[in-house]
Short mmCIF file of C-alpha atoms in Angstrom, two decimals:
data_model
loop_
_atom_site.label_atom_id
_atom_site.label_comp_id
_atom_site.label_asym_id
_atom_site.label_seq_id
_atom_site.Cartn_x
_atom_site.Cartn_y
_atom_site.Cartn_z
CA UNK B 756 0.00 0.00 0.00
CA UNK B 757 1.11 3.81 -1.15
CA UNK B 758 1.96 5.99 2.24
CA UNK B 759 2.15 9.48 2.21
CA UNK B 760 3.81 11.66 4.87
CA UNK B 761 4.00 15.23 5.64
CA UNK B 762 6.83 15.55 8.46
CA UNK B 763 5.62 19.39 9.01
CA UNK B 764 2.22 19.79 10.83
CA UNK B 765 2.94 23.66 10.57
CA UNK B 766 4.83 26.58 8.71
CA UNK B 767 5.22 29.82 8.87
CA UNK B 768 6.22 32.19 5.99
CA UNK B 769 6.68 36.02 5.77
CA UNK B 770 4.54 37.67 3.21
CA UNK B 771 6.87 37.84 0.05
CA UNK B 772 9.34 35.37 1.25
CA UNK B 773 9.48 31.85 0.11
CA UNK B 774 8.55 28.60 1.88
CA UNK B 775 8.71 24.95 0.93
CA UNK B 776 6.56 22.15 2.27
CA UNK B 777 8.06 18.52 2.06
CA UNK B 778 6.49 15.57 1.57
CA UNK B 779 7.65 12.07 0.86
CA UNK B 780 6.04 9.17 -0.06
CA UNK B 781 6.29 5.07 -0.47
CA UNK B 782 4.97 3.18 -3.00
CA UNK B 783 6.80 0.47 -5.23
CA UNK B 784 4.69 1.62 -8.49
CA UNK B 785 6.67 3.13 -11.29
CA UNK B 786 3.62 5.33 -12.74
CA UNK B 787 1.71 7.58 -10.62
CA UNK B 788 1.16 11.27 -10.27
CA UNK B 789 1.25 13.38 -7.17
CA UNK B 790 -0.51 16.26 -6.16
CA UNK B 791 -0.62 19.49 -4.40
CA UNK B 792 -3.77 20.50 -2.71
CA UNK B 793 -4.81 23.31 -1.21
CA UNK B 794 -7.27 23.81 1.88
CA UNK B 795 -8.59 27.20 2.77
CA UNK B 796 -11.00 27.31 5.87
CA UNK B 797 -13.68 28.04 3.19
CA UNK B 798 -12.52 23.76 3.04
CA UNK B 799 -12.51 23.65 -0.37
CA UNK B 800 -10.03 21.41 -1.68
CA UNK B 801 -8.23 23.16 -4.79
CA UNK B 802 -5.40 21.60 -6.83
CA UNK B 803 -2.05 23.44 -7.11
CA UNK B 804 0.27 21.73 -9.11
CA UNK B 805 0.34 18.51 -10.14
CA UNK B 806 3.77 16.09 -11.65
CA UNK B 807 3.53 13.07 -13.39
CA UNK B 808 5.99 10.54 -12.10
CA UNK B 809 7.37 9.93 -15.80
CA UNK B 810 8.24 13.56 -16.48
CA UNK B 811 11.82 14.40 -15.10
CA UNK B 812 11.04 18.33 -15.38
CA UNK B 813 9.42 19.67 -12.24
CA UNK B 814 6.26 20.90 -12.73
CA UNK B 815 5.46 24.87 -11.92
CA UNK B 816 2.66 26.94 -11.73
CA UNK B 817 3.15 30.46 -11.48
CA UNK B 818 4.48 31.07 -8.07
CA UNK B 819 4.29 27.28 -6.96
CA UNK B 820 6.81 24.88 -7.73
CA UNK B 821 7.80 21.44 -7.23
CA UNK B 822 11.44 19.68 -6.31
CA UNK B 823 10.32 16.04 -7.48
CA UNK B 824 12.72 13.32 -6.67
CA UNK B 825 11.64 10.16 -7.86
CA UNK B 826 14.55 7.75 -6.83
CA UNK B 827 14.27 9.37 -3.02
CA UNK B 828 10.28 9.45 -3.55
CA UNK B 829 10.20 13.16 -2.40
CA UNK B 830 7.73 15.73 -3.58
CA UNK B 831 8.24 18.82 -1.78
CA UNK B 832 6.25 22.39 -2.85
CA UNK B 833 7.90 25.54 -3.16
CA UNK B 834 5.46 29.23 -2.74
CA UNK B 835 7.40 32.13 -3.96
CA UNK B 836 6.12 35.28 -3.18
CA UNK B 837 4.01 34.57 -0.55
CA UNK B 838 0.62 35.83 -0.11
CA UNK B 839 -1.62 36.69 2.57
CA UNK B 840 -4.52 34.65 0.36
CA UNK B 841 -1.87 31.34 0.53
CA UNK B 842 -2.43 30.49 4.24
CA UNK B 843 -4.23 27.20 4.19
CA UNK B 844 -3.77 23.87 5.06
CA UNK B 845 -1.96 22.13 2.22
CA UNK B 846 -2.08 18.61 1.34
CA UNK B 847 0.35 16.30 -0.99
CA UNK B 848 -1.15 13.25 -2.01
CA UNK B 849 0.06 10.51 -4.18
CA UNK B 850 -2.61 8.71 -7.14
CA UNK B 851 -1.73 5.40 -8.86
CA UNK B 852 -1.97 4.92 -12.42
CA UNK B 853 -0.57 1.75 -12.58
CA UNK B 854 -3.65 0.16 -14.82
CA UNK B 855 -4.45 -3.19 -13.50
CA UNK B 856 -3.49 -2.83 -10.13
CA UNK B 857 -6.26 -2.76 -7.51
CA UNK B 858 -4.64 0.62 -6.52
CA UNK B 859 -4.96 1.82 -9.74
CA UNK B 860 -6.76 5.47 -9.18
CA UNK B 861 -6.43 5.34 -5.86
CA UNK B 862 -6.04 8.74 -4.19
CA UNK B 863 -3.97 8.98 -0.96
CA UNK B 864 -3.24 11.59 1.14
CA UNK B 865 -0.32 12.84 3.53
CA UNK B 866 -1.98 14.34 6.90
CA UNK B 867 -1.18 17.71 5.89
CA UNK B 868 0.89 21.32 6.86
CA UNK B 869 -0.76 24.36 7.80
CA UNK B 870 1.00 27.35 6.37
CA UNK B 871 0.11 30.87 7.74
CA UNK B 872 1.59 33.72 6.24
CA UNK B 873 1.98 36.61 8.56
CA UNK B 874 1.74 39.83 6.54
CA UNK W 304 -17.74 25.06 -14.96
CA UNK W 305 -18.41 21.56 -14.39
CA UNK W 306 -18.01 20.76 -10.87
CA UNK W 307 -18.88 18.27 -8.29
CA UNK W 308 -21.82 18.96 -6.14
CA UNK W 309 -23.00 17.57 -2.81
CA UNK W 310 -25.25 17.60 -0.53
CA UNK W 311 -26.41 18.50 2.27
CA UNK W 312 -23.79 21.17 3.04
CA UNK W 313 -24.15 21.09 6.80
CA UNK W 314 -26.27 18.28 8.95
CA UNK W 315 -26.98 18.37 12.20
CA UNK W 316 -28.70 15.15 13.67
CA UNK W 317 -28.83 12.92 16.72
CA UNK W 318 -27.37 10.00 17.38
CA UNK W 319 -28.82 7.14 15.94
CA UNK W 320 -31.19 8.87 13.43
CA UNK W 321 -29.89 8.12 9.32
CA UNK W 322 -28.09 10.29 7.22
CA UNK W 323 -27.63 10.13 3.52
CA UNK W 324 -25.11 12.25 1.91
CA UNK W 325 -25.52 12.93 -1.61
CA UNK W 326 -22.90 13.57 -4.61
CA UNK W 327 -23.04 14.33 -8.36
CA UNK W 328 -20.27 13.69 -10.44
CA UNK W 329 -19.16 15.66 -13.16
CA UNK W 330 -20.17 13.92 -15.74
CA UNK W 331 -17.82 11.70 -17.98
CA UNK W 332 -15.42 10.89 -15.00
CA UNK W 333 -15.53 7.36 -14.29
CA UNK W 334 -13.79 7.07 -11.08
CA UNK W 335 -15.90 8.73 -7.61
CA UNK W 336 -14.30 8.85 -4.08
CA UNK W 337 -15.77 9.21 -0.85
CA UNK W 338 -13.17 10.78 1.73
CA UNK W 339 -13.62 11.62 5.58
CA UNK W 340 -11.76 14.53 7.32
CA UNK W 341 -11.44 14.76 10.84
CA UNK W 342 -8.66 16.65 12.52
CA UNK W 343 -7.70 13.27 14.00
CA UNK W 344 -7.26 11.26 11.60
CA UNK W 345 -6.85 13.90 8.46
CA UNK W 346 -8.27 12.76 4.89
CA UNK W 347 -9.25 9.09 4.78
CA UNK W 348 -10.72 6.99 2.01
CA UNK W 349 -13.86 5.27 2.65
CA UNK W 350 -15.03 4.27 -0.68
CA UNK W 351 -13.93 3.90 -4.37
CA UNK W 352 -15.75 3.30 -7.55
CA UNK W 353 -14.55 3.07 -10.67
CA UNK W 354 -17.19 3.11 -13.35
CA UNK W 355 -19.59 2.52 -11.20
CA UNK W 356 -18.14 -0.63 -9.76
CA UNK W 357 -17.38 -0.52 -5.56
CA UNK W 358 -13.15 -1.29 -5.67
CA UNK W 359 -12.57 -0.31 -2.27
CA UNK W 360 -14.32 -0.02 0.82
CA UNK W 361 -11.65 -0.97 3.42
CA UNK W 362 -11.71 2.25 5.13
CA UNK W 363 -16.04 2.32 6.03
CA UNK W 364 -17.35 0.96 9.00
CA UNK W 365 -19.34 -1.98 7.02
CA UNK W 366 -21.73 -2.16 9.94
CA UNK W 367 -23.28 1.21 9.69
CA UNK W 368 -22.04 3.05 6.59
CA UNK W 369 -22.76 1.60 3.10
CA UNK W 370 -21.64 3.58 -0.29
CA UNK W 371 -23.65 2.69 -3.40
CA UNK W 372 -23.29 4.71 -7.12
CA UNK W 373 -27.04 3.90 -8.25
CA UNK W 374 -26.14 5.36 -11.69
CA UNK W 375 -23.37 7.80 -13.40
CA UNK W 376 -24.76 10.51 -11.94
CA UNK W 377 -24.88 10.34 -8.18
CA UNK W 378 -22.97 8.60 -5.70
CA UNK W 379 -24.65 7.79 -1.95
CA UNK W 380 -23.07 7.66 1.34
CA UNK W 381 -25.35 6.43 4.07
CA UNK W 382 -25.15 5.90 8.02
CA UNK W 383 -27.12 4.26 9.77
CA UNK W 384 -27.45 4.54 12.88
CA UNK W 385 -25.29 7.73 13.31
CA UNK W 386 -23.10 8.12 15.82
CA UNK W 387 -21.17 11.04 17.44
CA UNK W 388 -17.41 9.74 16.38
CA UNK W 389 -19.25 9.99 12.74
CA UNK W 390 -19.07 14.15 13.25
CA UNK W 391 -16.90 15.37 10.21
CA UNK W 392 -16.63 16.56 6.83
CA UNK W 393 -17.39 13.98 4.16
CA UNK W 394 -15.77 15.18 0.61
CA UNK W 395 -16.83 13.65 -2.58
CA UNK W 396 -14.49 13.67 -5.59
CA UNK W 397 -14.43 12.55 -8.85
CA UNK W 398 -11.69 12.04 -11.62
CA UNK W 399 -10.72 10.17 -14.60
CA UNK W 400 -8.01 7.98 -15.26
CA UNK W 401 -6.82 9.77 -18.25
CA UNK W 402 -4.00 12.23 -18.78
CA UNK W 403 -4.06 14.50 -15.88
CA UNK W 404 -5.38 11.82 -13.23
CA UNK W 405 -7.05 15.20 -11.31
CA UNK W 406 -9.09 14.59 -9.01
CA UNK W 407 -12.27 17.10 -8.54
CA UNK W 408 -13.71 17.80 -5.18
CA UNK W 409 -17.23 18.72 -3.70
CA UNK W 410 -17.27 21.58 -1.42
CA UNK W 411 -18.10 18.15 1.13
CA UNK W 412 -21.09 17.82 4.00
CA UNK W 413 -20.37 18.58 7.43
CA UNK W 414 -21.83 16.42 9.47
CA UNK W 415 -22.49 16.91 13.47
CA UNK W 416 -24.06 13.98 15.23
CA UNK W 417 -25.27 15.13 18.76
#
């Protein structure tokens, strides 16, 4: 079974600094994707970036970036420039797409980091 | 903007009384996921379909909660009887297995059992 872990329960960034969230993960798979999520207290959960385990380039989005390391299954987020409006709690979660496995689509989740950005 | 809705957005109920918890998929994706979130515990899974079909149900309490997809467009979550521990918000989500492998999420049900 995939694990996911989050080894920060909290963060704290300046506004306009930078701030990266780790995550690793375990899973003997050789094609999934992993996520970023985002939780405001609204609770919504909104995708931030998102990296394909076969792509080597780390996937960015604007101000959010990734540091993917397959062979030391780390996935950590990088938030440049941060905002006041980025203070959630932020989730990294790992899917399978391994087709035929009974994991396959499976959506699992680290326990989370709550950032707060302090303006 | 096709999105997933659920409902109810907020329950309030007392123990022992049944609760259904209702969710839409957007349509085409074939794969719909019923999550818990307690501070506890975080995000678990409690059920998984994939076109329609139950794949996983490890994480439900089989002796009170039950999951069914009656057709493509809306996915059930029932307990019965309710219980306090069951207090939470229940997220829906739904996806495809295609090239992005997003997953899309309801806005989920709080639930308070009294």
């Amino acid at each position: 079974a995939q694990t996911v872990t989050q080894s920060q329960p909290e963060m704290s960034v300046q506004e306009a600094e930078t701030v990266t969230l780790s995550c690793t993960y375990d899973t003997s798979e050789s094609d999934y994707y992993l996520f970023w999520y985002k939780q405001p207290p609204s609770r919504q959960m909104i995708l931030v970036i998102r990296q394909e385990a076969y792509k080597q380039q780390n996937a960015t989005e604007n101000r959010f970036s990734v540091n993917f390391q397959k062979a030391a299954k780390s996935f950590s987020l990088k938030i440049s420039d941060s905002q006041l409006g980025d203070a959630a709690m932020y989730f990294c979660a790992y899917r399978s797409a391994q087709a035929g496995g009974t994991s396959y689509g499976k959506l699992t989740f680290g326990q989370g980091t709550i950032l707060t950005v302090h303006p | 903007d096709a999105r997933v809705t659920q409902t109810p957005r907020d329950k309030v109920t007392e123990m022992g009384q049944e609760v259904t918890m209702r969710c839409q998929p957007i349509l085409g994706h074939n794969t719909v996921f019923w999550y818990r979130q307690t501070m506890m515990q975080g995000l678990e899974l409690l059920a998984y379909f994939r076109n329609r079909a139950p794949l996983d149900d490890s994480g439900m309490p089989k002796d009170r909660f039950s999951a069914e997809m009656p057709d493509a467009t809306l996915a059930t979550l029932k307990i019965q009887p309710s219980e306090p521990r069951d207090s939470a918000v229940y997220f829906c989500a739904s996806g495809d297995l295609g090239v992005t492998g997003e997953l899309f999420f309801g806005e989920g049900s709080r639930l308070t059992v009294l």
